[in-house]
PDB file of C-alpha atoms in Angstrom:
ATOM      1  CA  UNK A   5     -67.973 103.849  32.454  1.00 44.00           C
ATOM      2  CA  UNK A   6     -68.905 102.422  35.777  1.00 46.00           C
ATOM      3  CA  UNK A   7     -67.217 102.157  38.355  1.00 47.00           C
ATOM      4  CA  UNK A   8     -67.474 100.320  41.630  1.00 47.00           C
ATOM      5  CA  UNK A   9     -65.510 101.823  44.195  1.00 47.00           C
ATOM      6  CA  UNK A  10     -65.419 100.015  48.281  1.00 54.00           C
ATOM      7  CA  UNK A  11     -64.543 103.255  50.591  1.00 63.00           C
ATOM      8  CA  UNK A  12     -64.311 104.627  53.709  1.00 73.00           C
ATOM      9  CA  UNK A  13     -66.672 107.291  53.519  1.00 77.00           C
ATOM     10  CA  UNK A  14     -68.047 110.265  51.274  1.00 82.00           C
ATOM     11  CA  UNK A  15     -67.446 113.665  51.985  1.00 83.00           C
ATOM     12  CA  UNK A  16     -69.766 116.211  50.437  1.00 83.00           C
ATOM     13  CA  UNK A  17     -69.208 119.936  50.902  1.00 79.00           C
ATOM     14  CA  UNK A  18     -71.055 122.716  48.815  1.00 78.00           C
ATOM     15  CA  UNK A  19     -71.886 121.269  45.630  1.00 80.00           C
ATOM     16  CA  UNK A  20     -69.159 118.550  45.948  1.00 84.00           C
ATOM     17  CA  UNK A  21     -69.544 115.308  47.142  1.00 84.00           C
ATOM     18  CA  UNK A  22     -65.864 113.357  47.198  1.00 85.00           C
ATOM     19  CA  UNK A  23     -65.424 109.821  47.976  1.00 79.00           C
ATOM     20  CA  UNK A  24     -62.169 107.870  46.979  1.00 77.00           C
ATOM     21  CA  UNK A  25     -60.365 109.759  44.267  1.00 80.00           C
ATOM     22  CA  UNK A  26     -63.130 111.116  42.706  1.00 80.00           C
ATOM     23  CA  UNK A  27     -65.041 114.439  43.034  1.00 82.00           C
ATOM     24  CA  UNK A  28     -68.958 114.222  41.701  1.00 85.00           C
ATOM     25  CA  UNK A  29     -70.191 117.993  40.987  1.00 85.00           C
ATOM     26  CA  UNK A  30     -74.138 117.532  43.166  1.00 83.00           C
ATOM     27  CA  UNK A  31     -75.873 119.111  40.213  1.00 83.00           C
ATOM     28  CA  UNK A  32     -74.576 116.840  38.051  1.00 84.00           C
ATOM     29  CA  UNK A  33     -75.242 114.494  39.320  1.00 86.00           C
ATOM     30  CA  UNK A  34     -79.147 113.166  36.959  1.00 85.00           C
ATOM     31  CA  UNK A  35     -79.398 110.309  39.445  1.00 87.00           C
ATOM     32  CA  UNK A  36     -79.704 108.077  42.508  1.00 88.00           C
ATOM     33  CA  UNK A  37     -80.364 104.005  42.942  1.00 86.00           C
ATOM     34  CA  UNK A  38     -79.775 101.518  45.701  1.00 88.00           C
ATOM     35  CA  UNK A  39     -79.823  97.759  44.621  1.00 86.00           C
ATOM     36  CA  UNK A  40     -78.557  94.329  46.683  1.00 85.00           C
ATOM     37  CA  UNK A  41     -75.986  92.071  45.066  1.00 80.00           C
ATOM     38  CA  UNK A  42     -75.923  88.517  46.311  1.00 77.00           C
ATOM     39  CA  UNK A  43     -72.764  87.336  46.590  1.00 75.00           C
ATOM     40  CA  UNK A  44     -71.300  84.548  44.308  1.00 80.00           C
ATOM     41  CA  UNK A  45     -71.024  81.504  46.839  1.00 84.00           C
ATOM     42  CA  UNK A  46     -67.352  80.831  44.918  1.00 87.00           C
ATOM     43  CA  UNK A  47     -65.047  80.171  47.892  1.00 88.00           C
ATOM     44  CA  UNK A  48     -68.541  77.274  48.757  1.00 87.00           C
ATOM     45  CA  UNK A  49     -68.626  74.851  46.125  1.00 89.00           C
ATOM     46  CA  UNK A  50     -64.569  75.186  45.381  1.00 92.00           C
ATOM     47  CA  UNK A  51     -64.249  74.288  48.850  1.00 90.00           C
ATOM     48  CA  UNK A  52     -67.314  71.986  48.559  1.00 90.00           C
ATOM     49  CA  UNK A  53     -65.074  69.878  45.221  1.00 92.00           C
ATOM     50  CA  UNK A  54     -61.904  70.074  47.496  1.00 92.00           C
ATOM     51  CA  UNK A  55     -63.891  67.709  50.388  1.00 91.00           C
ATOM     52  CA  UNK A  56     -65.359  65.586  47.554  1.00 92.00           C
ATOM     53  CA  UNK A  57     -61.932  65.033  46.571  1.00 92.00           C
ATOM     54  CA  UNK A  58     -59.882  64.392  49.840  1.00 90.00           C
ATOM     55  CA  UNK A  59     -62.904  61.397  50.305  1.00 89.00           C
ATOM     56  CA  UNK A  60     -60.058  58.931  48.301  1.00 90.00           C
ATOM     57  CA  UNK A  61     -57.765  59.836  51.028  1.00 89.00           C
ATOM     58  CA  UNK A  62     -59.204  59.801  54.414  1.00 90.00           C
ATOM     59  CA  UNK A  63     -62.831  59.703  54.660  1.00 88.00           C
ATOM     60  CA  UNK A  64     -62.745  61.873  57.674  1.00 91.00           C
ATOM     61  CA  UNK A  65     -60.689  64.489  56.046  1.00 90.00           C
ATOM     62  CA  UNK A  66     -62.939  64.855  53.769  1.00 88.00           C
ATOM     63  CA  UNK A  67     -66.072  64.966  55.753  1.00 90.00           C
ATOM     64  CA  UNK A  68     -64.663  67.109  58.134  1.00 92.00           C
ATOM     65  CA  UNK A  69     -63.670  69.425  54.413  1.00 91.00           C
ATOM     66  CA  UNK A  70     -67.752  68.884  52.819  1.00 90.00           C
ATOM     67  CA  UNK A  71     -68.899  69.903  56.526  1.00 93.00           C
ATOM     68  CA  UNK A  72     -67.242  73.072  56.315  1.00 93.00           C
ATOM     69  CA  UNK A  73     -68.172  73.721  52.294  1.00 90.00           C
ATOM     70  CA  UNK A  74     -71.552  73.351  52.829  1.00 91.00           C
ATOM     71  CA  UNK A  75     -70.884  76.275  55.655  1.00 91.00           C
ATOM     72  CA  UNK A  76     -69.544  78.264  53.608  1.00 89.00           C
ATOM     73  CA  UNK A  77     -71.721  78.228  51.161  1.00 88.00           C
ATOM     74  CA  UNK A  78     -74.822  78.511  52.509  1.00 86.00           C
ATOM     75  CA  UNK A  79     -73.146  81.748  54.150  1.00 84.00           C
ATOM     76  CA  UNK A  80     -71.523  83.445  51.017  1.00 81.00           C
ATOM     77  CA  UNK A  81     -75.538  83.158  50.228  1.00 79.00           C
ATOM     78  CA  UNK A  82     -76.743  84.839  53.246  1.00 75.00           C
ATOM     79  CA  UNK A  83     -74.637  87.959  52.213  1.00 76.00           C
ATOM     80  CA  UNK A  84     -74.746  90.280  50.057  1.00 73.00           C
ATOM     81  CA  UNK A  85     -73.765  93.706  49.192  1.00 78.00           C
ATOM     82  CA  UNK A  86     -76.111  97.122  49.302  1.00 86.00           C
ATOM     83  CA  UNK A  87     -75.002  99.433  46.281  1.00 87.00           C
ATOM     84  CA  UNK A  88     -75.417 102.634  45.705  1.00 86.00           C
ATOM     85  CA  UNK A  89     -75.479 103.619  42.230  1.00 87.00           C
ATOM     86  CA  UNK A  90     -74.994 107.863  41.059  1.00 87.00           C
ATOM     87  CA  UNK A  91     -75.733 107.970  37.735  1.00 89.00           C
ATOM     88  CA  UNK A  92     -73.809 112.020  36.029  1.00 88.00           C
ATOM     89  CA  UNK A  93     -75.673 113.700  33.705  1.00 88.00           C
ATOM     90  CA  UNK A  94     -72.070 113.701  31.341  1.00 85.00           C
ATOM     91  CA  UNK A  95     -72.857 109.320  31.497  1.00 84.00           C
ATOM     92  CA  UNK A  96     -70.232 108.676  34.209  1.00 84.00           C
ATOM     93  CA  UNK A  97     -71.891 106.126  36.545  1.00 87.00           C
ATOM     94  CA  UNK A  98     -70.215 105.086  40.659  1.00 85.00           C
ATOM     95  CA  UNK A  99     -71.274 102.589  42.863  1.00 83.00           C
ATOM     96  CA  UNK A 100     -71.015 102.986  46.073  1.00 83.00           C
ATOM     97  CA  UNK A 101     -70.918  99.284  48.626  1.00 83.00           C
ATOM     98  CA  UNK A 102     -72.661  99.359  51.324  1.00 84.00           C
ATOM     99  CA  UNK A 103     -72.211  96.764  53.973  1.00 80.00           C
ATOM    100  CA  UNK A 104     -75.834  97.500  55.767  1.00 82.00           C
ATOM    101  CA  UNK A 105     -79.254  98.697  53.675  1.00 84.00           C
ATOM    102  CA  UNK A 106     -80.379 100.328  56.731  1.00 88.00           C
ATOM    103  CA  UNK A 107     -77.026 102.387  56.774  1.00 88.00           C
ATOM    104  CA  UNK A 108     -77.426 102.866  52.808  1.00 87.00           C
ATOM    105  CA  UNK A 109     -80.879 103.943  52.813  1.00 90.00           C
ATOM    106  CA  UNK A 110     -80.415 106.707  55.445  1.00 89.00           C
ATOM    107  CA  UNK A 111     -76.970 107.625  53.506  1.00 86.00           C
ATOM    108  CA  UNK A 112     -79.253 107.633  50.419  1.00 88.00           C
ATOM    109  CA  UNK A 113     -81.911 110.339  51.878  1.00 87.00           C
ATOM    110  CA  UNK A 114     -79.697 112.684  53.559  1.00 84.00           C
ATOM    111  CA  UNK A 115     -77.780 112.820  49.983  1.00 85.00           C
ATOM    112  CA  UNK A 116     -81.251 113.103  48.343  1.00 85.00           C
ATOM    113  CA  UNK A 117     -82.041 116.310  50.760  1.00 83.00           C
ATOM    114  CA  UNK A 118     -78.803 117.816  50.119  1.00 81.00           C
ATOM    115  CA  UNK A 119     -79.620 118.007  46.622  1.00 82.00           C
ATOM    116  CA  UNK A 120     -82.607 119.414  46.935  1.00 81.00           C
ATOM    117  CA  UNK A 121     -82.568 121.616  48.351  1.00 78.00           C
ATOM    118  CA  UNK A 122     -78.942 123.140  47.002  1.00 75.00           C
ATOM    119  CA  UNK A 123     -79.912 126.690  49.274  1.00 74.00           C
ATOM    120  CA  UNK A 124     -78.938 124.987  52.560  1.00 73.00           C
ATOM    121  CA  UNK A 125     -75.162 124.603  52.707  1.00 68.00           C
ATOM    122  CA  UNK A 126     -74.604 121.348  54.314  1.00 71.00           C
ATOM    123  CA  UNK A 127     -71.100 119.670  55.003  1.00 77.00           C
ATOM    124  CA  UNK A 128     -71.835 115.777  55.519  1.00 79.00           C
ATOM    125  CA  UNK A 129     -68.414 113.335  56.767  1.00 81.00           C
ATOM    126  CA  UNK A 130     -70.648 110.269  55.375  1.00 82.00           C
ATOM    127  CA  UNK A 131     -68.333 106.673  57.512  1.00 82.00           C
ATOM    128  CA  UNK A 132     -69.631 104.301  55.739  1.00 79.00           C
ATOM    129  CA  UNK A 133     -67.060 102.269  57.505  1.00 77.00           C
ATOM    130  CA  UNK A 134     -68.139 102.372  61.116  1.00 80.00           C
ATOM    131  CA  UNK A 135     -72.260 104.082  59.237  1.00 79.00           C
ATOM    132  CA  UNK A 136     -71.361 107.327  60.852  1.00 83.00           C
ATOM    133  CA  UNK A 137     -73.059 110.313  59.588  1.00 82.00           C
ATOM    134  CA  UNK A 138     -72.117 113.359  61.046  1.00 81.00           C
ATOM    135  CA  UNK A 139     -73.812 116.457  58.879  1.00 78.00           C
ATOM    136  CA  UNK A 140     -72.937 120.127  59.683  1.00 75.00           C
ATOM    137  CA  UNK A 141     -75.630 123.419  58.727  1.00 63.00           C
ATOM    138  CA  UNK A 142     -73.832 126.157  57.438  1.00 55.00           C
ATOM    139  CA  UNK A 143     -75.971 129.079  57.400  1.00 54.00           C
ATOM    140  CA  UNK A 144     -74.859 132.102  56.316  1.00 50.00           C
ATOM    141  CA  UNK A 145     -77.191 135.780  56.544  1.00 50.00           C
ATOM    142  CA  UNK A 146     -76.006 137.421  53.600  1.00 51.00           C
ATOM    143  CA  UNK A 147     -72.740 137.282  51.584  1.00 50.00           C
ATOM    144  CA  UNK A 148     -71.205 140.519  54.066  1.00 50.00           C
ATOM    145  CA  UNK A 149     -71.373 138.552  56.852  1.00 49.00           C
ATOM    146  CA  UNK A 150     -69.303 135.783  54.626  1.00 47.00           C
ATOM    147  CA  UNK A 151     -66.827 137.398  53.953  1.00 47.00           C
ATOM    148  CA  UNK A 152     -66.087 139.645  57.252  1.00 44.00           C
ATOM    149  CA  UNK A 153     -66.724 136.146  59.157  1.00 45.00           C
ATOM    150  CA  UNK A 154     -63.706 135.172  56.165  1.00 45.00           C
ATOM    151  CA  UNK A 155     -61.592 137.927  56.659  1.00 44.00           C
ATOM    152  CA  UNK A 156     -61.977 139.545  53.510  1.00 43.00           C
ATOM    153  CA  UNK A 157     -61.973 143.484  53.160  1.00 43.00           C
ATOM    154  CA  UNK A 158     -64.192 145.396  50.349  1.00 43.00           C
TER     155      UNK A 158
END
């Protein structure tokens, strides 16, 4: 099962990664990969066809629409989405869409670091919309300190 997810942010805390209404156990991730996906220029093609049909009505209107179609066609060819693909041991596949290749690389590197070092407690919030990453590193000296910090008494 493959899902493509457009989300505003991804949150990593402990052994869990959350995005949208999905939560994935980090220790259950079998692979992370990145890819570039070009957008289809279908909008530009449709505008071009409308422009050619408009030539029959009035040549100036048709020419203006054809110019717009050419602009949209090449703009769509130039734009691309960048995808972070996550595969789990259970066979699930998730794709998170990014608008920036550079930001995707940063997120990929941070997730690799968190997965490779599970002994370090990290709490990361990755805001895809604003392209900002906030990482809080939490380190407790021992379990007794954690219990006292939380107010638990044994």
